Structures are given as structure tokens and as C-alpha cells.
Amino acid sequence: MLQTTATLIERRVVGAHQELHLQASALARSLTPGQAVLVKAGWGSEPYLRRTFYPVGLADESWILRVPPGSDWGHAWLRAAAVGAALDCLGPVGIGFSVPAGARNLLCLGEEDPASAGWSGASAWALLPAIAQAARSGLAVTFAMEAPTPRDLIPAHRLPAAVEYHTAIRPRRPAARPGGPASIEGVPQFLPELLPWADAVLAIGSRAFYGELAATARAARYELVHGFAQILYPTAFLCGVGACQACVADLTTGRRRICQRGPVLDLLDVAG
Amino acid sequence: MTTELASHNKHSLTLAAPLLAGSGAVGYADAWPPGITAAMFGALVTSPVSWRPRRGHPPGRLAETPASFILATGDHNPGFRRVIDDHALDWRRLSVPVIMALAGSTVEDWDRIAAHLEDEPAIAGLELHVAEGARPVDVANWVSAVRRATTLPLLVKLPSAQAPALATPAIQAGADALVVGAAPLAAALTAAGTRIAGPLAGPAAFPFTLRAVAAVAGLNLPAPVIAAGGISRLADARLCFAAGAVAVQIRSLLWVDPAAAVQLAADLASR
């Protein structure tokens, strides 16, 4: 992990969000898709905690953060930061996505829930760097995404041209019914067709979303094996190095620190 | 300049620097923020350990508050035996003393753990975490029990709100040094809307620390006082020294701004 100063080189307004293009070459070169960056978002001690972001764009010298709307003081401070401002960043945090060697067909799945994505910084948009890297590497990439409204979806022009893109609108997730039939709304409606095709899956969403994914994958592929699907566990970090124990989660293997085991985990870690 | 924390103990506990990594700041000396090295510190205090493993509080442990935060880990730890097995060898290779913190929620086990650690060469001392609400008689009994179980240097961390009342019984029962103090308990909502309670951490805790350090130092007890709680800059450390502390502990500063912690260590080294 590095602590470095990044320069805000560009600000773009994308709907209600802002995308901040930050330059700090050492950190940019060490980031992989799915890893987090902790940004100091204010002067002095207010707010005291860094804000967690999962970059939505990665380049050799720079990366892009997506700052949500809302009343959070740290996010508001970042939305008001001037181009040219120096931002104190810690990162990368944890383990990112890693497409298994030999995979040719990559399925990416995203659930966007703006209401819950603010604090954790986790958003389906954070799949974009992984999708771009996979497409550049020559993999066949299919991306399926669901969101509460059409404007919450990632616009198709943000994806590489070769990526096949499926979208679905699911205004409100139905209450989970243990043992009940898998959902046929949202992204799950595409999965019976896409899962048999995929060699590997990368996903970002809620734990309920991962539960649906696991149930559908078991039905579509007979069994769900370790290494087939990687998911990003949505959480915010305090120290990012395993000292504070703030980011623990109850996984199938026990209570674990996400900054050490994740934030990218195997699907079986959360939906065993 | 060195600082001796256990001048009345047959084992000395000498700090080469007046800055300590507070309890759990670097985990079990296995979780280092960028730029942070053991050489910056006079000693390291581990995360609190208990006799048996503790799962601690469920997820949703962190709540942000003005200029501070509440972290409710519930003393999550794998038990002292596992900690020793996993880390003691590495501690022996460190250039600074390692002090093992004993979780306040398991006081009935303190003397048992202390007895087991008596001959562990990787441990330079113990830090007992006295919980808020403890009575002077409790502190006297707990510290006496640990003192009988071990000759290791004994630091007692007192809740800042009660530190003046608990300091004397702790010293009379055999503590070598006092850590002042554990920040006041507070409550706030997590990002998920769950209310959690725990000690306040960060700069907002510092005024409580300073008041408690001055009050305990004013008792003129025959033991050094270490300041802990919300210290985040050189000016804070200077105030603590002026109030009577011989050393300071930092924790949240290491997590939130490691570069500032490096600067503080350098400033203290050159003072």
C-alpha cells in the first residue's frame, strides 16, 4: 500500500454523480480492478475518516473515481474540489479481480443500487476497468447489469465496442425467500443462457444479488466450483491493512477482514 | 534520550523513543500502514487478547462521528495461545519491545494469561485494559492478581473519565506504569443505520485525555504516565508532556494518516 498525493486533473458531471480523474503514477500502476483507494476528503479532522472508492477507470498514470450525490460531507468536499487540487490517497487496498488463466469467455454482472453504494464506494461501475482490461486481452466479454431506473445503468458507450451488453430494470428487489425459486427478474433472467457460456464470472452487487447468482449458477452449471465466480464484497475501510478490524464480514469460512481476504472474494465465500 | 517505564521492576522496560504504537495500531505487529516501521516507536502494544478466542462484535463495527469515530470490535482475537504461536517469533526479531494488551472484558483470565507469559521472551510487558465503570476495589484486586502471577512490567490502561480515582489503587496493587486513558464510551449510527457503542477515537478524544493525564500526574504517584487517546500532532504530544506524561501512544493517526504519524515520530525524535 502507498500513501501518495494525487492531482485532480479533470472533473466530469455524469448524471447526479461526478467523475474525478486523478493522476498519481505510482498508485495508478499498482492498482488492479476491484482494489480500493482511500481518499482524504476534507481539511483537518473533518471528516476524519477517508472515503472508500473503487476506481471506475484505470490508466498507466491515472485513475477515475465516481463520487456519488448526497449529503455526505466528504463526498460533498470532493465534488467541490478544484481541478489541480492535491488529494491524499491510500491504496491499493486488498485483492482485486483476476481473470483465471485460460479463460476465454468472461461474464461480468453488475447490480447498481445508488441508495446503498454511497458509503461503501462499491458500484457496478467499478467493473469497467476489468471489462476494459479483458476486452483488450482478447477475451469475449458479456456484461449484464440491472438498476432501479434506466438512468442508473452504465451507458453503452462507456463499454468497449466488442462487449455484449444486457440490461434490466428492477425497481425493488423482492424479499428473499429461503428455498424458494430463483428470481427471474433483473440480471438473473439472463443467467440460464449466459452462465453455461462463461468460463469465469466477475460480479459487483449486494449480498442478496450474490445469493441469486449462486442459486442460478448451481442450477445452470450443475455445481458451483471454487474459482468460477469472483465477487466484490461491498464495504468501506478504515486502515486498509488489517489492523483496525473494522471491515470484518461473516463469510462461509468465518468472520474475516475484508481488506485482507478481499474485497474481491470467491462467490462461494459469501454464498456457500 | 530513553524513558524507563518499570524502574521498580527487576525487568526493565526502556523506551528508546517516547512514542508508542497503541493497542492494535499495528495489529499484532503484522499490519503496517505505509511508511510505518517499528523503529519509529519506543514500544508496540498488541491488539487486546483474551484467554479464549473471541469473535467480537458482528460486522458493522464502525461509525463516524465529528472529528472522530467509534470502533466496536468487541476485542475480536484468536486467543492468546494462537497469537503467541503465530507472532512471538517475529516479535523477537523486532528492534523494539512488544507489550501484550489484555482485553478488559476477560479480567477473570488476566492472571492466567499473565502466568503463561511470564517466561515468554518475546513479551516485554503487559497492558491491562480496565473497562469504564470499574471500581477502585476491582482495579486493586485485578492488578494484584496479575502482579502475583507475573514479574513482567505491568502497564494499566485506565478509562480517562475515572483515571484519577483508579490510578492510586492500580499503583498500590503493583502497576509499573499507567496509560491514561481509554477514551469515553460513546454511541452512534453506522452507515447501515445500526447503533453501536464503543470508545471514541480520533482528535475529539484528546481533550478528555489531556484532562485525565494532568489529573493523574498531579497525584505525584511513583509511576510514569503514558498519554493515549486522540493524539494526532506534535502540539498534542507537547501538551501531554507538559501535563506530566513521559510518553504518548498513537493509534487512529496511524490508520487515518500514516504520513502524519511518520512526521510526528520524527518531530519527537528531534525535540
Coordinates of C-alpha atoms in Angstrom, one line a residue:
Chain A
M1 CA 0.0 0.0 0.0
L2 CA 1.1 3.6 -0.8
Q3 CA 0.2 6.9 0.7
T4 CA 0.5 9.4 -2.1
T5 CA -0.8 12.8 -3.3
A6 CA -2.9 12.6 -6.5
T7 CA -3.7 15.6 -8.6
L8 CA -7.2 16.2 -9.7
I9 CA -6.7 16.7 -13.5
E10 CA -10.3 16.6 -14.7
R11 CA -13.9 16.7 -13.4
R12 CA -16.9 15.4 -15.3
V13 CA -20.5 15.5 -14.3
V14 CA -22.2 12.3 -15.2
G15 CA -25.9 12.5 -14.2
A16 CA -26.1 13.1 -10.5
H17 CA -22.5 11.8 -10.0
Q18 CA -19.2 13.3 -10.6
E19 CA -16.2 11.5 -12.0
L20 CA -12.8 12.8 -10.8
H21 CA -9.8 12.0 -12.9
L22 CA -6.8 11.7 -10.6
Q23 CA -3.1 11.5 -11.5
A24 CA -0.5 9.7 -9.4
S25 CA 1.6 7.4 -11.4
A26 CA 2.9 5.1 -8.7
L27 CA -0.5 4.4 -7.3
A28 CA -2.1 4.1 -10.8
R29 CA 0.5 1.5 -11.8
S30 CA -0.1 -0.6 -8.7
L31 CA -3.9 -0.7 -8.9
T32 CA -5.8 -3.6 -10.3
P33 CA -9.6 -3.6 -11.0
G34 CA -11.6 -4.2 -7.8
Q35 CA -9.0 -2.8 -5.4
A36 CA -10.0 0.2 -3.3
V37 CA -8.4 3.6 -2.8
L38 CA -9.0 5.5 0.4
V39 CA -9.2 9.3 -0.2
K40 CA -8.9 12.0 2.5
A41 CA -12.0 14.1 1.7
G42 CA -11.7 17.3 3.7
W43 CA -9.4 19.6 5.5
G44 CA -8.1 19.0 9.0
S45 CA -10.1 16.5 11.0
E46 CA -13.5 16.8 9.5
P47 CA -14.5 14.4 8.2
Y48 CA -11.9 12.3 10.0
L49 CA -12.3 9.1 8.0
R50 CA -11.2 8.6 4.5
R51 CA -13.8 7.8 1.8
T52 CA -13.5 4.4 0.1
F53 CA -13.6 4.3 -3.7
Y54 CA -13.3 1.6 -6.2
P55 CA -11.9 3.2 -9.4
V56 CA -14.2 3.1 -12.4
G57 CA -11.3 3.8 -14.8
L58 CA -7.6 2.8 -14.8
A59 CA -4.8 4.0 -16.9
D60 CA -1.0 3.9 -16.6
E61 CA -0.7 7.2 -14.8
S62 CA -4.2 8.0 -13.6
W63 CA -7.5 6.6 -12.4
I64 CA -11.1 7.8 -12.2
L65 CA -13.2 8.0 -9.0
R66 CA -17.0 8.2 -9.2
V67 CA -18.3 10.4 -6.4
P68 CA -22.0 9.9 -5.5
P69 CA -24.5 12.6 -4.8
G70 CA -25.9 13.0 -1.4
S71 CA -25.3 14.8 1.9
D72 CA -22.1 13.1 3.0
W73 CA -19.7 15.8 3.9
G74 CA -16.6 14.1 2.5
H75 CA -18.3 13.4 -0.9
A76 CA -19.5 17.0 -1.0
W77 CA -16.0 18.2 -0.3
L78 CA -14.7 16.1 -3.2
R79 CA -17.4 17.3 -5.5
A80 CA -16.3 20.9 -4.8
A81 CA -12.5 20.2 -5.1
A82 CA -10.9 22.4 -7.8
V83 CA -9.1 21.0 -10.7
G84 CA -5.5 21.0 -9.8
A85 CA -6.2 20.1 -6.2
A86 CA -4.0 17.6 -4.4
L87 CA -5.8 14.7 -2.8
D88 CA -4.2 12.5 -0.2
C89 CA -4.8 8.8 -1.2
L90 CA -4.0 5.5 0.4
G91 CA -4.1 2.4 -1.7
P92 CA -4.4 0.0 -3.2
V93 CA -6.4 -1.9 -0.6
G94 CA -6.8 -5.6 -0.8
I95 CA -7.0 -8.1 -3.6
G96 CA -8.6 -7.2 -6.9
F97 CA -10.2 -9.2 -9.7
S98 CA -8.0 -11.7 -11.5
V99 CA -9.4 -13.4 -14.6
P100 CA -8.3 -17.1 -14.4
A101 CA -5.6 -18.2 -16.9
G102 CA -7.1 -19.9 -19.9
A103 CA -10.5 -18.2 -19.6
R104 CA -11.8 -17.1 -23.0
N105 CA -15.4 -16.1 -22.2
L106 CA -15.8 -13.6 -19.4
L107 CA -19.2 -12.8 -17.9
C108 CA -19.5 -9.6 -15.9
L109 CA -22.5 -9.0 -13.8
G110 CA -23.5 -5.8 -12.0
E111 CA -26.2 -4.6 -9.8
E112 CA -26.4 -0.8 -9.2
D113 CA -28.2 0.4 -6.1
P114 CA -27.4 4.1 -5.7
A115 CA -29.1 4.1 -2.3
S116 CA -26.6 1.7 -0.7
A117 CA -23.5 2.4 -2.8
G118 CA -22.5 5.7 -1.2
W119 CA -20.7 4.7 1.9
S120 CA -19.0 1.5 0.7
G121 CA -18.0 3.1 -2.6
A122 CA -18.9 -0.2 -4.3
S123 CA -20.7 0.2 -7.5
A124 CA -21.3 -1.8 -10.7
W125 CA -19.3 0.9 -12.4
A126 CA -16.2 -0.5 -10.8
L127 CA -16.4 -3.4 -13.2
L128 CA -15.5 -1.0 -16.1
P129 CA -11.7 -1.4 -15.6
A130 CA -11.9 -5.2 -15.5
I131 CA -14.1 -5.2 -18.6
A132 CA -11.7 -2.9 -20.5
Q133 CA -8.7 -5.0 -19.5
A134 CA -10.4 -8.2 -20.5
A135 CA -11.5 -6.8 -23.9
R136 CA -8.0 -5.5 -24.6
S137 CA -6.7 -9.0 -23.8
G138 CA -8.9 -10.5 -26.5
L139 CA -11.4 -12.2 -24.2
A140 CA -15.1 -12.4 -25.3
V141 CA -16.8 -10.3 -22.7
T142 CA -20.6 -10.2 -21.9
F143 CA -21.8 -7.6 -19.4
A144 CA -25.3 -7.9 -17.8
M145 CA -26.4 -5.1 -15.5
E146 CA -29.5 -4.2 -13.5
A147 CA -30.5 -1.0 -11.9
P148 CA -33.6 0.6 -10.4
T149 CA -34.0 3.1 -13.2
P150 CA -32.6 3.4 -16.7
R151 CA -30.5 6.4 -15.8
D152 CA -28.7 4.3 -13.2
L153 CA -27.4 2.0 -15.9
I154 CA -23.9 2.3 -17.4
P155 CA -24.3 3.9 -20.8
A156 CA -23.3 1.5 -23.6
H157 CA -20.8 4.0 -25.0
R158 CA -18.7 3.5 -21.8
L159 CA -18.1 -0.1 -22.7
P160 CA -15.6 -1.4 -25.3
A161 CA -17.4 -1.9 -28.7
A162 CA -16.8 -5.6 -28.6
V163 CA -18.6 -6.2 -25.3
E164 CA -22.1 -7.7 -25.5
Y165 CA -24.4 -5.7 -23.1
H166 CA -27.6 -6.8 -21.5
T167 CA -29.6 -4.5 -19.2
A168 CA -32.6 -4.9 -16.9
I169 CA -34.6 -2.6 -14.7
R170 CA -35.6 -3.9 -11.3
P171 CA -37.1 -1.1 -9.3
R172 CA -37.2 -3.0 -6.0
R173 CA -35.6 -6.3 -5.0
P174 CA -38.2 -8.8 -3.7
A175 CA -37.8 -10.1 -0.2
A176 CA -35.5 -13.2 -0.2
R177 CA -37.4 -16.5 0.3
P178 CA -35.1 -19.3 1.5
G179 CA -35.7 -22.4 -0.6
G180 CA -38.0 -20.5 -2.9
P181 CA -37.5 -20.4 -6.7
A182 CA -34.7 -18.2 -8.1
S183 CA -35.7 -14.8 -9.2
I184 CA -36.5 -14.3 -12.9
E185 CA -36.3 -10.6 -12.8
G186 CA -33.2 -8.4 -13.3
V187 CA -29.9 -9.9 -14.2
P188 CA -31.0 -13.4 -13.2
Q189 CA -33.2 -13.6 -16.2
F190 CA -30.1 -13.7 -18.5
L191 CA -28.1 -16.2 -16.4
P192 CA -29.6 -19.5 -17.6
E193 CA -28.3 -18.6 -21.1
L194 CA -25.1 -16.8 -20.2
L195 CA -23.7 -19.0 -17.3
P196 CA -23.1 -22.1 -19.4
W197 CA -21.2 -20.0 -21.9
A198 CA -19.0 -18.3 -19.3
D199 CA -15.5 -19.6 -18.3
A200 CA -15.4 -17.0 -15.5
V201 CA -17.7 -14.5 -13.8
L202 CA -16.9 -11.2 -12.2
A203 CA -19.7 -9.5 -10.3
I204 CA -20.4 -6.4 -8.2
G205 CA -23.7 -6.1 -6.2
S206 CA -25.4 -6.7 -2.9
R207 CA -25.2 -9.9 -0.9
A208 CA -28.8 -10.6 -2.0
F209 CA -27.6 -10.3 -5.6
Y210 CA -24.7 -12.7 -4.9
G211 CA -27.2 -15.2 -3.4
E212 CA -29.3 -15.1 -6.5
L213 CA -26.2 -15.5 -8.6
A214 CA -25.1 -18.6 -6.7
A215 CA -28.5 -20.2 -6.8
T216 CA -28.8 -19.7 -10.5
A217 CA -25.3 -20.8 -11.2
R218 CA -25.9 -24.1 -9.4
A219 CA -29.0 -24.7 -11.4
A220 CA -27.4 -23.8 -14.7
R221 CA -24.0 -25.5 -14.3
Y222 CA -24.9 -28.4 -12.1
E223 CA -22.5 -27.3 -9.4
L224 CA -20.7 -24.1 -8.4
V225 CA -17.0 -24.6 -8.1
H226 CA -14.4 -22.5 -6.4
G227 CA -12.7 -20.2 -8.9
F228 CA -15.6 -19.8 -11.3
A229 CA -17.1 -16.6 -9.9
Q230 CA -15.4 -13.7 -8.2
I231 CA -17.4 -11.0 -6.4
L232 CA -16.6 -7.7 -4.9
Y233 CA -17.7 -7.5 -1.2
P234 CA -19.2 -4.1 -0.7
T235 CA -17.5 -2.4 2.3
A236 CA -15.7 0.7 3.4
F237 CA -12.3 0.6 5.0
L238 CA -10.7 2.4 7.9
C239 CA -7.0 1.4 7.9
G240 CA -6.9 -1.0 4.9
V241 CA -4.0 -3.0 6.3
G242 CA -5.8 -5.4 8.7
A243 CA -5.1 -3.6 12.0
C244 CA -8.4 -2.0 12.9
Q245 CA -10.7 -4.9 12.2
A246 CA -13.5 -2.5 11.1
C247 CA -14.2 -4.3 7.8
V248 CA -14.9 -7.8 9.1
A249 CA -17.7 -9.8 7.4
D250 CA -19.2 -13.1 8.1
L251 CA -18.2 -15.3 5.3
T252 CA -18.7 -19.0 4.8
T253 CA -15.2 -19.5 6.2
G254 CA -15.8 -17.5 9.3
R255 CA -15.5 -13.8 10.4
R256 CA -12.8 -12.3 8.2
R257 CA -11.2 -9.0 7.5
I258 CA -12.2 -7.9 4.0
C259 CA -9.1 -5.8 3.5
Q260 CA -7.1 -9.0 3.9
R261 CA -9.3 -11.6 2.2
G262 CA -10.9 -9.3 -0.3
P263 CA -12.5 -7.1 -1.3
V264 CA -12.7 -9.5 -4.2
L265 CA -13.7 -12.9 -2.9
D266 CA -14.9 -16.1 -4.4
L267 CA -18.6 -16.4 -4.7
L268 CA -18.5 -19.5 -2.5
D269 CA -17.1 -17.3 0.3
V270 CA -20.4 -15.4 0.5
A271 CA -22.9 -17.9 -0.8
G272 CA -21.6 -21.3 0.2
Chain B
M1 CA 17.1 10.0 25.4
T2 CA 15.5 6.9 26.8
T3 CA 12.5 6.5 29.1
E4 CA 12.2 3.8 31.7
L5 CA 8.6 2.6 32.4
A6 CA 9.4 0.0 35.0
S7 CA 12.1 1.4 37.2
H8 CA 10.9 -0.6 40.3
N9 CA 10.7 -3.9 38.4
K10 CA 13.5 -6.4 38.0
H11 CA 12.7 -6.4 34.3
S12 CA 13.3 -3.0 32.8
L13 CA 11.1 -1.6 30.1
T14 CA 13.1 1.0 28.4
L15 CA 11.8 3.1 25.5
A16 CA 14.2 4.4 23.0
A17 CA 11.6 6.9 21.8
P18 CA 8.7 8.5 23.7
L19 CA 6.2 7.3 21.1
L20 CA 4.3 4.0 21.3
A21 CA 2.1 2.3 18.8
G22 CA -1.1 2.0 20.9
S23 CA -3.1 -1.2 21.4
G24 CA -3.8 -2.7 18.0
A25 CA -2.4 0.2 16.0
V26 CA -0.3 -2.3 14.0
G27 CA -2.4 -5.4 14.9
Y28 CA 0.0 -8.0 16.3
A29 CA 2.9 -6.2 14.6
D30 CA 1.6 -7.8 11.4
A31 CA -0.4 -4.9 10.0
W32 CA 1.8 -2.0 9.0
P33 CA 0.4 1.2 7.3
P34 CA 2.6 2.5 4.5
G35 CA 5.8 4.1 5.7
I36 CA 5.4 2.9 9.3
T37 CA 8.2 0.9 10.8
A38 CA 8.9 -0.5 14.2
A39 CA 12.0 1.8 14.5
M40 CA 9.7 4.8 14.9
F41 CA 8.4 3.6 18.2
G42 CA 9.7 3.1 21.7
A43 CA 7.4 0.0 22.0
L44 CA 4.4 -1.6 20.3
V45 CA 1.2 -2.6 22.1
T46 CA -0.6 -5.5 20.5
S47 CA -4.3 -5.8 19.9
P48 CA -6.1 -7.0 23.0
V49 CA -6.0 -10.7 23.6
S50 CA -8.1 -13.0 25.8
W51 CA -7.8 -16.5 27.2
R52 CA -10.1 -18.0 24.6
P53 CA -10.8 -16.8 21.1
R54 CA -13.4 -14.1 20.8
R55 CA -15.5 -13.4 17.7
G56 CA -16.1 -9.9 18.8
H57 CA -18.9 -7.7 17.6
P58 CA -20.7 -8.6 14.4
P59 CA -19.9 -6.8 11.2
G60 CA -20.9 -3.1 11.2
R61 CA -18.3 -2.0 13.7
L62 CA -17.5 1.5 12.5
A63 CA -19.4 4.7 12.9
E64 CA -18.1 8.1 12.0
T65 CA -18.6 11.0 14.4
P66 CA -17.4 14.6 14.3
A67 CA -13.5 14.6 14.2
S68 CA -13.6 11.1 15.4
F69 CA -15.1 7.6 15.1
I70 CA -16.4 4.8 17.2
L71 CA -14.9 1.4 16.5
A72 CA -16.6 -1.5 18.3
T73 CA -14.5 -4.6 17.7
G74 CA -15.6 -6.4 20.9
D75 CA -12.0 -7.4 21.4
H76 CA -12.1 -9.8 18.4
N77 CA -9.0 -12.0 18.8
P78 CA -7.9 -15.6 18.2
G79 CA -6.9 -16.2 21.9
F80 CA -3.5 -15.6 23.4
R81 CA -2.1 -19.0 22.6
R82 CA -2.7 -18.6 18.9
V83 CA -1.3 -15.1 19.0
I84 CA 1.9 -16.3 20.7
D85 CA 2.2 -19.3 18.3
D86 CA 1.7 -17.1 15.2
H87 CA 3.7 -13.9 16.2
A88 CA 6.1 -14.4 19.0
L89 CA 9.0 -15.4 16.8
D90 CA 8.5 -12.3 14.7
W91 CA 8.4 -10.1 17.8
R92 CA 11.7 -11.4 18.9
R93 CA 13.2 -10.2 15.7
L94 CA 11.8 -6.7 16.1
S95 CA 14.1 -3.9 17.4
V96 CA 11.5 -2.6 19.9
P97 CA 9.8 -4.1 22.9
V98 CA 6.4 -5.7 22.4
I99 CA 3.7 -5.2 25.1
M100 CA 0.8 -7.5 25.1
A101 CA -2.6 -5.9 25.7
L102 CA -5.1 -8.0 27.7
A103 CA -8.8 -7.5 26.8
G104 CA -10.8 -5.7 29.5
S105 CA -13.7 -8.0 29.0
T106 CA -11.9 -11.0 30.4
V107 CA -10.5 -9.8 33.7
E108 CA -11.0 -13.1 35.4
D109 CA -8.5 -14.5 32.9
W110 CA -5.8 -11.9 33.2
D111 CA -3.8 -13.7 35.9
R112 CA -3.9 -17.0 34.0
I113 CA -2.6 -15.3 30.8
A114 CA 0.0 -13.4 32.7
A115 CA 1.3 -16.6 34.3
H116 CA 1.6 -18.2 30.9
L117 CA 3.5 -15.2 29.5
E118 CA 6.0 -15.0 32.4
D119 CA 8.7 -16.9 30.6
E120 CA 7.8 -15.8 27.0
P121 CA 10.9 -13.9 25.9
A122 CA 9.0 -12.1 23.1
I123 CA 6.9 -10.2 25.6
A124 CA 8.4 -7.1 27.3
G125 CA 5.3 -6.3 29.4
L126 CA 1.6 -6.4 29.7
E127 CA -1.0 -3.7 29.3
L128 CA -4.3 -4.3 31.2
H129 CA -7.3 -2.6 29.8
V130 CA -9.6 -1.5 32.6
A131 CA -13.2 -1.0 31.4
E132 CA -15.3 2.0 32.1
G133 CA -17.3 1.6 35.2
A134 CA -14.7 -0.4 37.2
R135 CA -14.5 0.4 40.9
P136 CA -11.2 1.2 42.7
V137 CA -11.5 -2.1 44.6
D138 CA -11.9 -4.0 41.4
V139 CA -8.8 -2.5 39.9
A140 CA -6.9 -3.2 43.1
N141 CA -8.0 -6.8 43.0
W142 CA -7.3 -7.4 39.3
V143 CA -3.9 -5.7 39.3
S144 CA -2.9 -7.6 42.5
A145 CA -3.8 -10.9 40.9
V146 CA -1.8 -10.2 37.8
R147 CA 1.1 -8.9 39.9
R148 CA 1.2 -12.2 41.8
A149 CA 1.1 -14.1 38.5
T150 CA 3.9 -12.4 36.7
T151 CA 7.0 -10.3 37.3
L152 CA 6.7 -8.7 33.8
P153 CA 6.4 -4.9 33.7
L154 CA 2.7 -4.1 34.1
L155 CA 1.0 -1.1 32.4
V156 CA -2.6 -0.4 33.4
K157 CA -4.8 1.5 31.0
L158 CA -7.4 3.4 32.8
P159 CA -10.6 4.9 31.4
S160 CA -9.9 8.6 31.2
A161 CA -13.1 9.7 33.0
Q162 CA -12.2 7.6 36.0
A163 CA -8.4 7.7 35.8
P164 CA -7.8 10.0 38.8
A165 CA -9.9 7.7 41.0
L166 CA -8.4 4.5 39.8
A167 CA -4.7 5.5 39.5
T168 CA -3.8 5.1 43.1
P169 CA -5.2 1.6 43.7
A170 CA -3.6 0.5 40.4
I171 CA -0.1 1.7 41.6
Q172 CA -0.6 0.4 45.1
A173 CA -1.5 -3.0 43.7
G174 CA 1.7 -3.3 41.7
A175 CA 1.3 -1.5 38.4
D176 CA 4.6 -0.2 37.0
A177 CA 3.1 2.5 34.8
L178 CA -0.3 4.0 33.9
V179 CA -1.8 4.5 30.4
V180 CA -4.2 7.4 30.5
G181 CA -6.6 6.7 29.1
A182 CA -9.2 4.8 27.4
A183 CA -11.5 7.3 25.7
P184 CA -15.1 7.7 26.9
L185 CA -17.7 5.3 25.6
A186 CA -20.0 6.8 23.1
A187 CA -22.7 5.7 20.6
A188 CA -23.5 6.5 17.0
L189 CA -25.1 5.0 14.0
T190 CA -23.2 3.0 11.4
A191 CA -23.6 3.7 7.7
A192 CA -26.2 0.9 7.8
G193 CA -28.2 2.6 10.5
T194 CA -27.3 0.3 13.3
R195 CA -26.4 1.9 16.6
I196 CA -23.0 0.8 18.1
A197 CA -21.2 1.8 21.2
G198 CA -17.5 1.9 21.9
P199 CA -14.7 4.2 22.8
L200 CA -14.4 7.5 20.9
A201 CA -11.3 7.5 18.8
G202 CA -9.6 10.4 17.0
P203 CA -8.9 14.0 17.8
A204 CA -12.2 14.6 19.5
A205 CA -11.0 12.3 22.3
F206 CA -7.9 14.4 23.0
P207 CA -9.4 16.9 25.4
F208 CA -10.5 14.0 27.6
T209 CA -7.0 12.6 27.5
L210 CA -5.3 15.8 28.4
R211 CA -7.6 16.4 31.4
A212 CA -7.1 12.9 32.7
V213 CA -3.3 13.0 32.2
A214 CA -3.0 16.3 34.1
A215 CA -5.2 15.0 36.9
V216 CA -3.3 11.7 37.3
A217 CA 0.1 13.4 37.1
G218 CA -1.0 15.8 39.7
L219 CA -1.3 12.8 42.1
N220 CA 2.5 12.5 42.1
L221 CA 2.4 8.7 42.1
P222 CA 5.6 6.9 41.9
A223 CA 5.0 5.6 38.4
P224 CA 5.3 7.1 34.9
V225 CA 2.2 8.2 33.0
I226 CA 1.7 7.4 29.3
A227 CA -0.9 9.6 27.4
A228 CA -3.2 7.9 25.0
G229 CA -6.3 9.0 23.2
G230 CA -6.7 11.3 20.2
I231 CA -3.1 12.4 20.0
S232 CA -2.6 13.4 16.4
R233 CA 0.1 16.1 16.2
L234 CA 3.2 17.4 17.9
A235 CA 1.2 20.1 19.7
D236 CA -0.9 17.4 21.4
A237 CA 2.1 15.4 22.4
R238 CA 3.8 18.5 23.9
L239 CA 0.7 19.3 25.9
C240 CA 0.7 15.8 27.3
F241 CA 4.4 16.0 28.2
A242 CA 3.8 19.4 29.8
A243 CA 1.0 17.9 31.8
G244 CA 3.3 15.2 33.2
A245 CA 3.3 12.3 30.7
V246 CA 6.6 10.6 29.8
A247 CA 5.4 9.1 26.6
V248 CA 2.4 9.1 24.2
Q249 CA 0.6 6.4 22.4
I250 CA -1.0 6.8 18.9
R251 CA -3.4 4.5 17.1
S252 CA -6.0 6.2 14.9
L253 CA -3.5 8.6 13.4
L254 CA -1.6 5.5 12.1
W255 CA -4.7 4.3 10.3
V256 CA -6.0 7.6 9.0
D257 CA -2.8 9.4 8.1
P258 CA 0.3 7.3 8.3
A259 CA 2.5 10.1 6.8
A260 CA 1.4 12.4 9.7
A261 CA 2.4 9.7 12.1
V262 CA 5.9 9.5 10.5
Q263 CA 6.2 13.2 10.8
L264 CA 5.2 13.1 14.5
A265 CA 7.8 10.4 15.2
A266 CA 10.4 12.5 13.5
D267 CA 9.4 15.6 15.4
L268 CA 9.5 13.8 18.7
A269 CA 12.9 12.2 17.9
S270 CA 14.4 15.7 17.3
R271 CA 12.8 17.5 20.2

